[in-house]
């Protein structure tokens, strides 16, 4: 089986490629290098100890995509390629709709042309919006609170419509909660592109005193310590969830959504204190105003993935903090 991994040099894509190869699969990676760097190829090869096939492809150009399917005998696709910053999507909605929607529509058309009918799609817990009662279940009504989330919601609907009409397709929609951590080798992790949105990159900067203080957005929420609660999941658990989803679509038709989380919620302050405990680093922080659009509690109901995919997250918050810190120390001189 040759699996095409789009966006395979990104944070989630690169870790998934490692797991796929270590499970005996062969992969073709495509990436347009807009949010990743070419040296991730060598880093993946170092981890898996074998050469990998990477082609720089702009998925907005359908011909370039078609050339990949002409050249390689692809059996299934894991589609990560897409922009994922909530704040950037609010500033540049058109960029997000064009990039995320057109690249996926191009992929669907070319897959269909080449009779490749198995797809794992990178979605997000953002599609649960801010009105659902946690833990979030896949059957919940969906509503996305920002352009980034809306691209994921619209694409989920497109993919399910497509699978309804073309009933010989198998599609898995993977809804990620809060992926953090890094490969234990310290060779792979989340690259610090631009001003990070997410919590962990800011924790890492505060721990290495690159910023004065970490800003905690809100300390007056109706939670135990007043800070928001999230379902942080180790990137290696998230990667393995995709391998299990691939196994599932090998044997099942239709379009199914799966939550990838731990089912355990930790607050922002929990994460900060856990990080300090496992690394011995002090995180200077200050509690500031709430961030627009934040939901109070985002935790996954993970029963569906556990039973149907036979997948369960195994890493703890301590592992996520330790592995993140190892990666960050390894790439401190890294400039992107
Ligand atoms: C987590 C918590 C912040 C930064 C987003 C996307 C989601 C997914 C993951 C793509 C919140 C708080 C953060 C900081 C803070 N991405 N925080 N200080 O918003 O849960 O989810 O990223 O799929 O789709 O919506 O993640 O890491 O930005 O925030 O206090 O400097 O940390 O307020 O409570 P979020 P996050």
XYZ file of C-alpha atoms and ligand atoms in Angstrom:
372
model
C 0.000 0.000 0.000
C 1.371 3.448 -0.878
C -0.145 6.220 1.164
C -0.075 9.802 -0.039
C 0.396 12.180 2.913
C -0.441 15.783 1.989
C 1.107 18.400 4.268
C 3.427 15.604 5.372
C 6.201 17.945 6.542
C 3.944 19.726 9.013
C 3.667 19.136 12.757
C 0.979 16.436 12.625
C 1.893 15.169 9.138
C 5.549 14.481 9.938
C 4.741 12.583 13.136
C 2.087 10.547 11.278
C 4.582 9.669 8.521
C 6.947 8.312 11.186
C 4.222 6.100 12.655
C 3.039 4.934 9.218
C 6.563 3.922 8.169
C 7.269 2.253 11.511
C 4.072 0.218 10.970
C 5.484 -1.004 7.641
C 3.673 1.333 5.224
C 5.264 3.173 2.300
C 4.485 6.892 2.007
C 4.718 9.634 -0.560
C 4.878 13.055 1.082
C 3.742 16.218 -0.664
C 3.946 19.678 0.868
C 4.120 23.234 -0.538
C 6.587 24.288 2.187
C 4.477 27.343 3.075
C 4.387 26.379 6.763
C 7.226 23.862 6.951
C 10.858 23.519 5.955
C 12.618 21.024 3.680
C 14.965 19.816 6.430
C 12.023 17.984 8.039
C 12.609 15.348 5.296
C 16.061 14.580 6.679
C 14.712 14.648 10.226
C 12.036 12.057 9.380
C 14.672 9.918 7.599
C 16.877 10.109 10.688
C 14.026 8.916 12.898
C 12.869 6.051 10.649
C 16.356 5.234 9.370
C 15.282 5.002 5.716
C 14.902 7.288 2.706
C 11.506 8.834 2.128
C 9.893 10.269 -1.021
C 9.036 13.955 -0.851
C 7.732 16.131 -3.707
C 7.087 19.855 -3.349
C 3.539 20.304 -4.643
C 1.133 23.250 -4.615
C -2.248 21.536 -4.275
C -3.991 24.603 -5.699
C -2.488 23.496 -9.026
C -4.448 20.434 -10.011
C -1.937 19.429 -12.700
C 0.868 19.141 -10.157
C -1.382 16.972 -8.035
C -2.349 14.841 -11.061
C 1.331 14.285 -11.886
C 1.828 12.712 -8.446
C -1.011 10.230 -9.026
C 0.348 9.467 -12.506
C 3.821 8.765 -11.156
C 2.969 6.779 -8.038
C 0.528 3.929 -7.471
C -1.360 5.514 -4.583
C -3.826 3.364 -2.595
C -5.085 5.905 -0.024
C -4.590 9.482 1.158
C -4.163 11.203 4.505
C -4.888 14.869 3.878
C -3.240 17.296 6.349
C -2.373 20.144 3.985
C -4.175 23.331 4.993
C -3.808 26.525 6.975
C -4.734 26.172 10.659
C -4.347 29.460 12.506
C -7.595 30.714 14.019
C -6.326 34.285 14.404
C -4.872 34.398 10.878
C -8.154 33.052 9.460
C -10.032 35.930 11.098
C -7.637 38.451 9.508
C -7.521 36.670 6.112
C -10.741 34.666 5.642
C -10.517 34.571 1.823
C -7.009 33.114 1.968
C -8.312 30.367 4.244
C -11.388 29.566 2.151
C -9.381 29.519 -1.079
C -6.480 27.493 0.263
C -8.296 24.959 2.409
C -11.328 24.427 0.182
C -9.769 24.506 -3.302
C -6.839 22.271 -2.383
C -9.224 19.678 -0.958
C -11.610 19.877 -3.941
C -8.638 19.436 -6.274
C -7.535 16.395 -4.290
C -11.011 14.844 -4.394
C -11.266 15.283 -8.173
C -7.865 13.756 -8.855
C -8.453 10.895 -6.424
C -11.707 10.180 -8.244
C -9.987 10.255 -11.648
C -7.442 7.686 -10.455
C -9.970 5.526 -8.588
C -8.334 6.197 -5.222
C -11.307 6.054 -2.850
C -9.850 5.979 0.662
C -9.286 9.255 2.502
C -8.424 10.278 6.073
C -9.169 13.978 6.527
C -7.623 16.335 9.084
C -10.508 18.106 10.813
C -10.701 19.848 14.189
C -12.624 20.012 17.462
C -13.335 23.605 16.516
C -16.354 22.289 14.593
C -18.101 21.693 17.945
C -18.374 25.438 18.439
C -19.003 27.017 21.824
C -22.518 25.882 22.644
C -22.134 22.108 23.020
C -21.901 20.481 26.448
C -18.517 18.693 26.942
C -17.418 15.961 26.542
C -17.966 16.495 22.832
C -19.622 13.621 20.969
C -19.315 13.056 17.216
C -23.132 13.122 16.944
C -23.384 16.693 18.234
C -24.731 19.533 16.131
C -21.782 21.365 14.618
C -21.095 25.079 14.295
C -17.717 26.690 13.796
C -16.923 30.036 15.451
C -14.228 31.277 13.014
C -13.258 31.079 9.325
C -10.630 28.391 9.999
C -13.183 26.222 11.775
C -15.754 26.913 9.071
C -13.388 25.607 6.375
C -13.170 22.359 8.347
C -16.942 22.207 8.825
C -17.684 22.900 5.145
C -15.106 20.312 4.055
C -16.615 17.707 6.384
C -19.974 18.320 4.733
C -18.509 18.192 1.215
C -16.743 14.914 1.976
C -19.839 13.311 3.475
C -22.009 14.474 0.543
C -19.437 13.012 -1.819
C -19.366 9.691 0.054
C -23.182 9.553 0.020
C -23.289 9.864 -3.788
C -20.213 7.713 -4.367
C -20.994 4.845 -2.036
C -17.786 2.949 -2.815
C -15.681 5.566 -0.990
C -14.291 5.363 2.558
C -13.668 8.629 4.399
C -12.634 9.235 8.040
C -12.915 12.748 9.496
C -10.450 13.203 12.368
C -11.432 15.881 14.904
C -8.324 16.917 16.852
C -8.500 18.462 20.268
C -5.281 20.169 21.440
C -2.198 18.471 19.984
C 1.081 19.213 21.843
C 4.324 17.366 22.530
C 6.977 16.111 20.111
C 8.714 12.944 18.983
C 10.859 11.588 21.831
C 14.015 11.841 19.643
C 13.882 15.659 19.790
C 14.158 15.618 15.973
C 10.529 16.435 15.208
C 8.060 18.875 16.732
C 6.014 21.988 16.084
C 8.067 24.547 14.169
C 7.797 28.056 15.589
C 6.443 29.733 12.477
C 5.549 33.412 12.964
C 3.728 34.514 16.089
C 2.303 31.300 17.562
C -1.374 31.222 18.508
C -1.370 28.137 20.612
C -0.585 27.775 24.282
C 2.410 25.417 24.239
C 4.647 27.540 21.960
C 4.068 30.462 24.334
C 4.845 28.294 27.373
C 8.112 27.228 25.707
C 9.082 30.826 24.962
C 8.341 31.863 28.557
C 10.330 28.867 29.883
C 13.343 29.904 27.841
C 12.827 33.566 28.896
C 12.356 34.659 25.287
C 9.293 36.551 26.461
C 8.750 38.342 29.763
C 5.629 36.603 30.922
C 3.204 34.079 29.523
C -0.209 35.704 29.247
C -3.000 33.503 30.604
C -6.159 34.578 28.802
C -8.719 34.726 31.550
C -8.669 33.637 35.182
C -12.336 34.161 35.967
C -13.985 31.315 34.080
C -16.356 28.974 35.902
C -13.675 26.287 36.372
C -11.740 25.045 39.414
C -8.871 27.529 39.004
C -10.619 30.054 36.750
C -8.635 29.197 33.588
C -9.994 27.386 30.506
C -9.920 23.620 30.238
C -8.595 21.725 27.232
C -8.068 18.106 26.118
C -4.322 18.136 25.410
C -3.234 15.115 23.355
C 0.330 13.974 22.617
C 1.222 14.370 18.936
C 2.353 10.728 18.800
C -1.066 9.593 20.046
C -2.659 11.816 17.425
C -0.391 10.329 14.745
C -1.329 6.798 15.754
C -5.008 7.728 15.571
C -4.495 8.344 11.850
C -2.829 4.966 11.328
C -5.773 3.299 13.052
C -8.209 5.341 10.928
C -6.394 4.162 7.805
C -6.862 0.553 8.913
C -10.535 1.299 9.506
C -11.202 2.754 6.037
C -9.470 -0.238 4.466
C -12.407 -2.319 5.677
C -15.330 0.127 5.901
C -17.203 2.259 3.380
C -18.913 5.577 4.118
C -17.976 8.805 5.909
C -17.345 8.704 9.672
C -16.108 11.339 12.168
C -13.807 10.444 15.076
C -12.631 12.524 18.035
C -8.903 12.324 18.759
C -8.397 13.401 22.357
C -7.636 11.834 25.732
C -11.063 12.455 27.240
C -9.275 14.174 30.151
C -9.430 17.946 30.623
C -6.615 20.013 32.112
C -6.739 23.741 32.738
C -4.228 26.202 31.344
C -2.818 26.628 34.856
C -2.659 22.816 35.291
C -0.493 22.669 32.162
C 1.792 25.453 33.371
C 2.323 23.794 36.772
C 2.850 20.363 35.191
C 5.397 21.831 32.785
C 7.276 23.441 35.691
C 7.214 20.181 37.651
C 8.567 17.932 34.884
C 11.158 20.358 33.459
C 12.233 22.244 36.567
C 11.788 25.465 34.581
C 9.842 28.392 36.015
C 7.080 29.823 33.843
C 6.506 33.484 34.662
C 2.898 34.270 33.801
C 0.231 36.901 34.339
C -3.513 36.499 34.098
C -4.938 38.960 31.569
C -8.320 39.492 29.895
C -10.136 36.636 28.248
C -9.353 35.959 24.567
C -12.217 36.590 22.168
C -13.745 33.352 20.925
C -12.292 31.033 23.563
C -14.617 28.359 24.875
C -14.434 27.448 28.567
C -14.157 23.655 28.337
C -13.172 21.593 25.298
C -12.835 17.886 26.113
C -13.459 14.884 23.837
C -15.759 11.949 24.302
C -13.361 9.293 22.998
C -15.565 6.193 23.162
C -16.107 6.008 19.387
C -12.418 6.026 18.465
C -11.630 3.639 21.314
C -14.217 1.081 20.263
C -14.318 1.405 16.466
C -10.684 2.329 15.758
C -9.360 0.316 18.720
C -7.279 3.404 19.523
C -6.630 5.019 22.888
C -4.276 7.866 23.813
C -1.508 6.555 26.046
C 0.745 9.545 26.825
C 0.153 11.732 29.889
C 0.372 15.511 30.245
C 3.794 15.047 31.873
C 5.081 13.285 28.729
C 3.670 16.022 26.509
C 5.445 18.729 28.514
C 8.729 16.825 28.743
C 8.801 16.002 25.004
C 7.855 19.572 24.032
C 10.663 20.989 26.118
C 13.247 18.530 24.697
C 12.249 19.549 21.152
C 12.335 23.242 21.949
C 15.823 23.048 23.458
C 16.990 21.112 20.399
C 15.790 23.766 17.950
C 16.368 26.982 19.884
C 18.838 28.174 17.251
C 16.369 27.152 14.501
C 15.266 30.077 12.397
C 12.236 29.743 10.126
C -5.685 26.810 24.489
C -5.986 27.566 25.777
C -6.337 29.915 25.483
C -2.274 30.984 24.365
C -6.980 26.055 18.755
C -7.862 25.840 17.559
C -8.092 24.378 17.359
C -6.768 23.652 17.278
C -5.921 23.929 18.508
C -6.243 23.447 14.940
C -7.100 28.611 25.595
C -5.108 29.630 26.356
C -3.396 30.251 24.718
C -1.708 31.891 25.305
C -3.391 31.290 26.884
N -6.050 24.035 16.109
N -3.931 30.410 25.964
N -2.286 32.009 26.537
O -7.851 27.815 21.134
O -8.074 25.565 22.341
O -7.635 25.593 19.911
O -5.772 25.355 18.583
O -6.895 22.483 14.666
O -8.800 24.223 16.153
O -9.100 26.453 17.815
O -5.854 26.279 21.469
O -3.587 26.609 22.346
O -4.758 28.577 21.227
O -5.496 27.794 23.482
O -3.904 31.442 28.013
O -0.669 32.600 25.047
O -4.818 28.265 26.168
O -7.060 31.017 26.003
O -7.876 28.654 26.767
P -7.438 26.390 21.291
P -4.847 27.356 22.081
